[in-house]
Structures are given as C-alpha cells and as structure tokens.
PDB file of C-alpha atoms in Angstrom:
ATOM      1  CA  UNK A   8     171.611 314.923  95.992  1.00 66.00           C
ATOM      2  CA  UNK A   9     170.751 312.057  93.288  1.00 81.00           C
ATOM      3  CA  UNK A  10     173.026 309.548  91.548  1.00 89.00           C
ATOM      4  CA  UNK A  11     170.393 309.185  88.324  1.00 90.00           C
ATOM      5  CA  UNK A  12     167.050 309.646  87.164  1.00 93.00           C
ATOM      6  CA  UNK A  13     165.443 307.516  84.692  1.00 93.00           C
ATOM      7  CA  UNK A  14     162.174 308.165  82.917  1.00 94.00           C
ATOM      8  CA  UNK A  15     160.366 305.367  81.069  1.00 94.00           C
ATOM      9  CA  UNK A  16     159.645 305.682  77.482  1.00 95.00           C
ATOM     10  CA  UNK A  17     157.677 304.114  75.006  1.00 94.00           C
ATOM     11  CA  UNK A  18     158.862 305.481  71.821  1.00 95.00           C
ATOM     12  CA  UNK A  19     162.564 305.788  72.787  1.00 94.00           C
ATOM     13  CA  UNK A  20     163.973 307.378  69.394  1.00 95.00           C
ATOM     14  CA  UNK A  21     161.562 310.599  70.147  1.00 96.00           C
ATOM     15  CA  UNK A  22     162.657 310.821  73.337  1.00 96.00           C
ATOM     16  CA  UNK A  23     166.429 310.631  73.061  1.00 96.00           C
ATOM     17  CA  UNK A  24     165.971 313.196  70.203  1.00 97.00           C
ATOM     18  CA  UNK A  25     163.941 315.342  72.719  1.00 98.00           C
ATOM     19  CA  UNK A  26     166.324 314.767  75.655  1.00 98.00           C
ATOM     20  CA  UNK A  27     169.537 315.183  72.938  1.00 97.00           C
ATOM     21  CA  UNK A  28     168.077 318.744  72.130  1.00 98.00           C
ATOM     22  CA  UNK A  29     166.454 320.211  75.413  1.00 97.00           C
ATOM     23  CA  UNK A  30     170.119 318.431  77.447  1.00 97.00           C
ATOM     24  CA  UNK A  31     172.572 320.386  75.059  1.00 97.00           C
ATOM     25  CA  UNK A  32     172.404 323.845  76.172  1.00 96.00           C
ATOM     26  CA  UNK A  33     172.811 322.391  79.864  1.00 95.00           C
ATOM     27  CA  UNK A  34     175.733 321.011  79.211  1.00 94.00           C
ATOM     28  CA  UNK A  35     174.720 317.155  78.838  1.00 95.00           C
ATOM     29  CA  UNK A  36     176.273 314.895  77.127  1.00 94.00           C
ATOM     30  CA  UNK A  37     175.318 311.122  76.073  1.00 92.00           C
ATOM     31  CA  UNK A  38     177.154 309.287  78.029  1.00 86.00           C
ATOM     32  CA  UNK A  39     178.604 306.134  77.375  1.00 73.00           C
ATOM     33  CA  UNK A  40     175.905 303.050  77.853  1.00 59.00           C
ATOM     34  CA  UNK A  41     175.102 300.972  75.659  1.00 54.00           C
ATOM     35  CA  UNK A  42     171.688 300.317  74.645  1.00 50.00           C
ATOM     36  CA  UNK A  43     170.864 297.225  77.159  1.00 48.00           C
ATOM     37  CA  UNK A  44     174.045 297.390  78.095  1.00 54.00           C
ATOM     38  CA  UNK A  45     173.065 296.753  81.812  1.00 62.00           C
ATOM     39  CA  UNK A  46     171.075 293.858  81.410  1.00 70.00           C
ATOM     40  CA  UNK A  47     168.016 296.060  81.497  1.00 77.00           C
ATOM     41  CA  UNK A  48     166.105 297.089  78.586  1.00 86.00           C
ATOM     42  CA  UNK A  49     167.197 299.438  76.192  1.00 86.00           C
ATOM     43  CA  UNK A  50     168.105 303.373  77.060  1.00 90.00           C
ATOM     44  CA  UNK A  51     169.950 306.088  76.729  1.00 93.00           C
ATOM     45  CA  UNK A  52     172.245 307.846  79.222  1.00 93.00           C
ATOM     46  CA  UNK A  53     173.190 311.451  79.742  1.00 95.00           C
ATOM     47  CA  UNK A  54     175.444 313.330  82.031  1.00 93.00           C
ATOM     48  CA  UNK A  55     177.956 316.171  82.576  1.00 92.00           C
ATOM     49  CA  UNK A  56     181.762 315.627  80.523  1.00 92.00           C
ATOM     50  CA  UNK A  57     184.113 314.183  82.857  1.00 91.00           C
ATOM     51  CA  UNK A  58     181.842 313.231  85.348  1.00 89.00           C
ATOM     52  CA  UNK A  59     180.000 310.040  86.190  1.00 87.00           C
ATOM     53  CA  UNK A  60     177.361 311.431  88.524  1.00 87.00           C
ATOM     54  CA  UNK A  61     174.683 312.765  88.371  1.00 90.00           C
ATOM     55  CA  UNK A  62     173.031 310.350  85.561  1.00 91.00           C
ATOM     56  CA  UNK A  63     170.167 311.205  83.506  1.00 95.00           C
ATOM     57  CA  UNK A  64     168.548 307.864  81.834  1.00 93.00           C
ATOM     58  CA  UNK A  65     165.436 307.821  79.274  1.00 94.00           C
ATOM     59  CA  UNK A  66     164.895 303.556  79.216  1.00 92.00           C
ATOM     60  CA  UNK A  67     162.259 301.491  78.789  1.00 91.00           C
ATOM     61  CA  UNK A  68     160.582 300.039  81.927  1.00 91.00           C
ATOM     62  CA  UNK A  69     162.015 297.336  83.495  1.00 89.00           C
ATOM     63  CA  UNK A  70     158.753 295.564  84.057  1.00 90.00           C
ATOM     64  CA  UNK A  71     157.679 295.517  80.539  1.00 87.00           C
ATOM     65  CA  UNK A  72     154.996 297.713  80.851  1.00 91.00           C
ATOM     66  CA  UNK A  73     153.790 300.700  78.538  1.00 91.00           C
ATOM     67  CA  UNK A  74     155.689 303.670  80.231  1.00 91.00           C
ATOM     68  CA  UNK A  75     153.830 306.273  81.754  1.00 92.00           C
ATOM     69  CA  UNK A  76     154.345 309.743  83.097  1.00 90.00           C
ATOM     70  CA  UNK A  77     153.590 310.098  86.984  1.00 88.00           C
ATOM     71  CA  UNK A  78     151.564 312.313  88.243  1.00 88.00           C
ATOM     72  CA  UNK A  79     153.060 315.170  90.307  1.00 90.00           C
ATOM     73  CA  UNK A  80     156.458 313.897  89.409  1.00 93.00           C
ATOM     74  CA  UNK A  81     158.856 316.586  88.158  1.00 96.00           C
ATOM     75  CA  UNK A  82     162.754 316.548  87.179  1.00 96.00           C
ATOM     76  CA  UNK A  83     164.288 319.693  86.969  1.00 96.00           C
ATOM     77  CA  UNK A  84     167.725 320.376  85.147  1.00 96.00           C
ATOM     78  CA  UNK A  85     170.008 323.237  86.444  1.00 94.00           C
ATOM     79  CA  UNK A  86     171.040 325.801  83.583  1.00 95.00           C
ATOM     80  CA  UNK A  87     174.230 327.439  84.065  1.00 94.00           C
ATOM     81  CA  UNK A  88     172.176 330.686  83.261  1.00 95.00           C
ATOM     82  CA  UNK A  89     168.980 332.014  81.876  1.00 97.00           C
ATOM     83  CA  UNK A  90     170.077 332.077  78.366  1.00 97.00           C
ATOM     84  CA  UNK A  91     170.334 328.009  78.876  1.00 97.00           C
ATOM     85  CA  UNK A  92     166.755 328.309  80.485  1.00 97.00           C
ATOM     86  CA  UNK A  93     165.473 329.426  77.488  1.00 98.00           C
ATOM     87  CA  UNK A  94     167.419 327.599  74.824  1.00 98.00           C
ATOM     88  CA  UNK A  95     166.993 324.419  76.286  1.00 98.00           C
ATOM     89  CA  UNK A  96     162.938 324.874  76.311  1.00 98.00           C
ATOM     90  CA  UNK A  97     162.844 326.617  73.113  1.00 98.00           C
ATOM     91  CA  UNK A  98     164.704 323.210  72.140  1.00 98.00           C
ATOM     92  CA  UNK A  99     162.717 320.790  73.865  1.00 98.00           C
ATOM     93  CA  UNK A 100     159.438 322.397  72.329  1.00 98.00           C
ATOM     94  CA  UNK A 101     161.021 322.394  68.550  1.00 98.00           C
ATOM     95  CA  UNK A 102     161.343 318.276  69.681  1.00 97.00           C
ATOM     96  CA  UNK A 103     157.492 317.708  70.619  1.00 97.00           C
ATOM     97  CA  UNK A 104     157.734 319.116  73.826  1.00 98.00           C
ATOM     98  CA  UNK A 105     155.064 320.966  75.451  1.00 98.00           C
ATOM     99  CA  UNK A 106     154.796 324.473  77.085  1.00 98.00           C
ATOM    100  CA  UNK A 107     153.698 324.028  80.727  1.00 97.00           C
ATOM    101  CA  UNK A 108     155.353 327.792  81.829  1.00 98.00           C
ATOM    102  CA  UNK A 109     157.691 330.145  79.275  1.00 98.00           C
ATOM    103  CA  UNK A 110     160.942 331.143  80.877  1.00 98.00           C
ATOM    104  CA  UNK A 111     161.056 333.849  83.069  1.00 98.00           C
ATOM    105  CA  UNK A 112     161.760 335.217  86.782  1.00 97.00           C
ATOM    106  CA  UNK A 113     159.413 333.143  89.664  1.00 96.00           C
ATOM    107  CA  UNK A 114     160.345 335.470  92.668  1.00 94.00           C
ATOM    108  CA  UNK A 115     157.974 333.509  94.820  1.00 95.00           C
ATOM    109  CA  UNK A 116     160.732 330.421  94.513  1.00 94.00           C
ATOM    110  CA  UNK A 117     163.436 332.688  95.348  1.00 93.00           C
ATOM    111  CA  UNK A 118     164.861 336.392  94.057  1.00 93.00           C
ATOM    112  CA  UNK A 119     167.659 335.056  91.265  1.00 95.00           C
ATOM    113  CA  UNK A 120     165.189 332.079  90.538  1.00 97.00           C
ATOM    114  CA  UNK A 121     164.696 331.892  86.531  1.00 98.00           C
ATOM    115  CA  UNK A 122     162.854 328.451  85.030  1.00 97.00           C
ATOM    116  CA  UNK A 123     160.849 327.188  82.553  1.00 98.00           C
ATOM    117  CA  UNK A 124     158.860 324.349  82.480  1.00 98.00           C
ATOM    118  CA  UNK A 125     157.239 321.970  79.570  1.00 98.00           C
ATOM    119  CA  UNK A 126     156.361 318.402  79.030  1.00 97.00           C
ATOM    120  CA  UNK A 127     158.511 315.813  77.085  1.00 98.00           C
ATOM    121  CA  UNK A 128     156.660 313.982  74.348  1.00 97.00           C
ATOM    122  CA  UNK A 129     155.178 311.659  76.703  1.00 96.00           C
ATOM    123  CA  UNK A 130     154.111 313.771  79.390  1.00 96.00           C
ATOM    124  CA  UNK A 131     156.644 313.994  82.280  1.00 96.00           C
ATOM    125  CA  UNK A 132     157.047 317.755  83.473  1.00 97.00           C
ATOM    126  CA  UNK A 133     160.478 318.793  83.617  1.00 97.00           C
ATOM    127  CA  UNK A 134     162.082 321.768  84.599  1.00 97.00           C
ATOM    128  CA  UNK A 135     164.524 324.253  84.009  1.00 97.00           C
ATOM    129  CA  UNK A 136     165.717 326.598  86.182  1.00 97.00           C
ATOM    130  CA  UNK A 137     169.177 328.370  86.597  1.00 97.00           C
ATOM    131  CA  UNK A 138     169.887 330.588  90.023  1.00 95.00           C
ATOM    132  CA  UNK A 139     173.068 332.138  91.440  1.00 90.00           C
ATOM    133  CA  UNK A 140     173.820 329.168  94.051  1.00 88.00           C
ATOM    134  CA  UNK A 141     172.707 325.508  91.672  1.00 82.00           C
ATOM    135  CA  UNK A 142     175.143 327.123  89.079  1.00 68.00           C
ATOM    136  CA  UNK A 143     177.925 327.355  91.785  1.00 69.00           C
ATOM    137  CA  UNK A 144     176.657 323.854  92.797  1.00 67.00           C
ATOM    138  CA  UNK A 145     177.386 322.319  89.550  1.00 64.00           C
ATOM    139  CA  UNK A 146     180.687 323.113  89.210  1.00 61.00           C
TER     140      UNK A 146
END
C-alpha cells in the first residue's frame, strides 16, 4: 500500500532508541542507510529482513524546521500476533513512549482486530494492531 513512512524528529538518538525497541517484536530491522546517506538530513531506516519495501524512516526534516507531530496523523505497524501487540507497546512505553490505548480486542474495527496505541517521544500516535488477514498480508 506504501513504499515508506518517515516521521520527523528533533532529538533523533531518542527516537531511534524508541523506534529500535517498540520495531523489534514486529519484526523490524535497521536497515541499511546511512545517516545522510541520501543527501537529506540525517535518519534512520527500518524495514522487514530481506525485503526493501515497505520502509520505515525517523529523519530530520528536510526543510530545516523543528519537527513536529501532525495532528490526526497516525502510522500503524502490523504485529504478526497479539503477543507482538503488546510487547512492542510495553517496549515503546519503557522508551518514553506514551499510553494513548493498552492492548486489547476493538471489535468495533473488526472481530480478530487486537491493537494498541501510544505516542512516540515526540508525539506522533502510532499503532499496533495484529488481525488474522495483515498477518497473512505480510508474509
């Protein structure tokens, strides 16, 4: 559906810590770019082993501007099963994340629907969710 995402940051250390732990139990990996590397500003890349797409990217802005989180933006990770829902926000909160919704079952989005939701360090919501059909998806 996407080839990457990339959310700005201002303190990029935090973040990559915050992305390295709540990105683990999902599978992510760093991937291979180098800070800069594009001619951009500095960032850091993840993505799934052995595959180049989807990409995940945590970089400061291109503009030179003070990152900032947007306002009824969400990203949303798939979790190859509820256990990964809840590691990865247990994670992301032991990182400076923030609770915005503890795992659990949100019938209303669908029957096998299981998220979890929180804020990164510098205030994008993100999500987590793992059903029957985004795990086969991933594959």
């Amino acid at each position: 559906m996407f080839s990457h995402i990339i959310v700005g940051a201002r303190d990029l250390e935090r973040m990559s810590r915050f992305y390295d732990a709540l990105l683990a139990p999902l599978g992510l990996v760093r991937g291979p770019a180098e800070e800069g590397g594009d001619g951009g500003p500095p960032g850091v890349l993840w993505m799934r082993p052995g595959r180049r797409w989807p990409q995940f990217y945590v970089q400061e802005p291109f503009n030179g501007l003070p990152a900032t989180w947007g306002n009824g933006l969400q990203v949303s990770f798939a979790a190859p099963s509820p256990e990964a829902v809840e590691a990865a926000w247990r994670a992301g909160l032991a990182e400076g994340g923030h609770d915005e919704g503890a795992p659990g079952p949100r019938p209303h989005y669908g029957e096998d629907y299981y998220g979890a939701y929180l804020r990164d360090p510098e205030g994008n919501k993100l999500c987590v969710v793992h059903t029957a059909d985004l795990a086969a998806a991933a594959d």
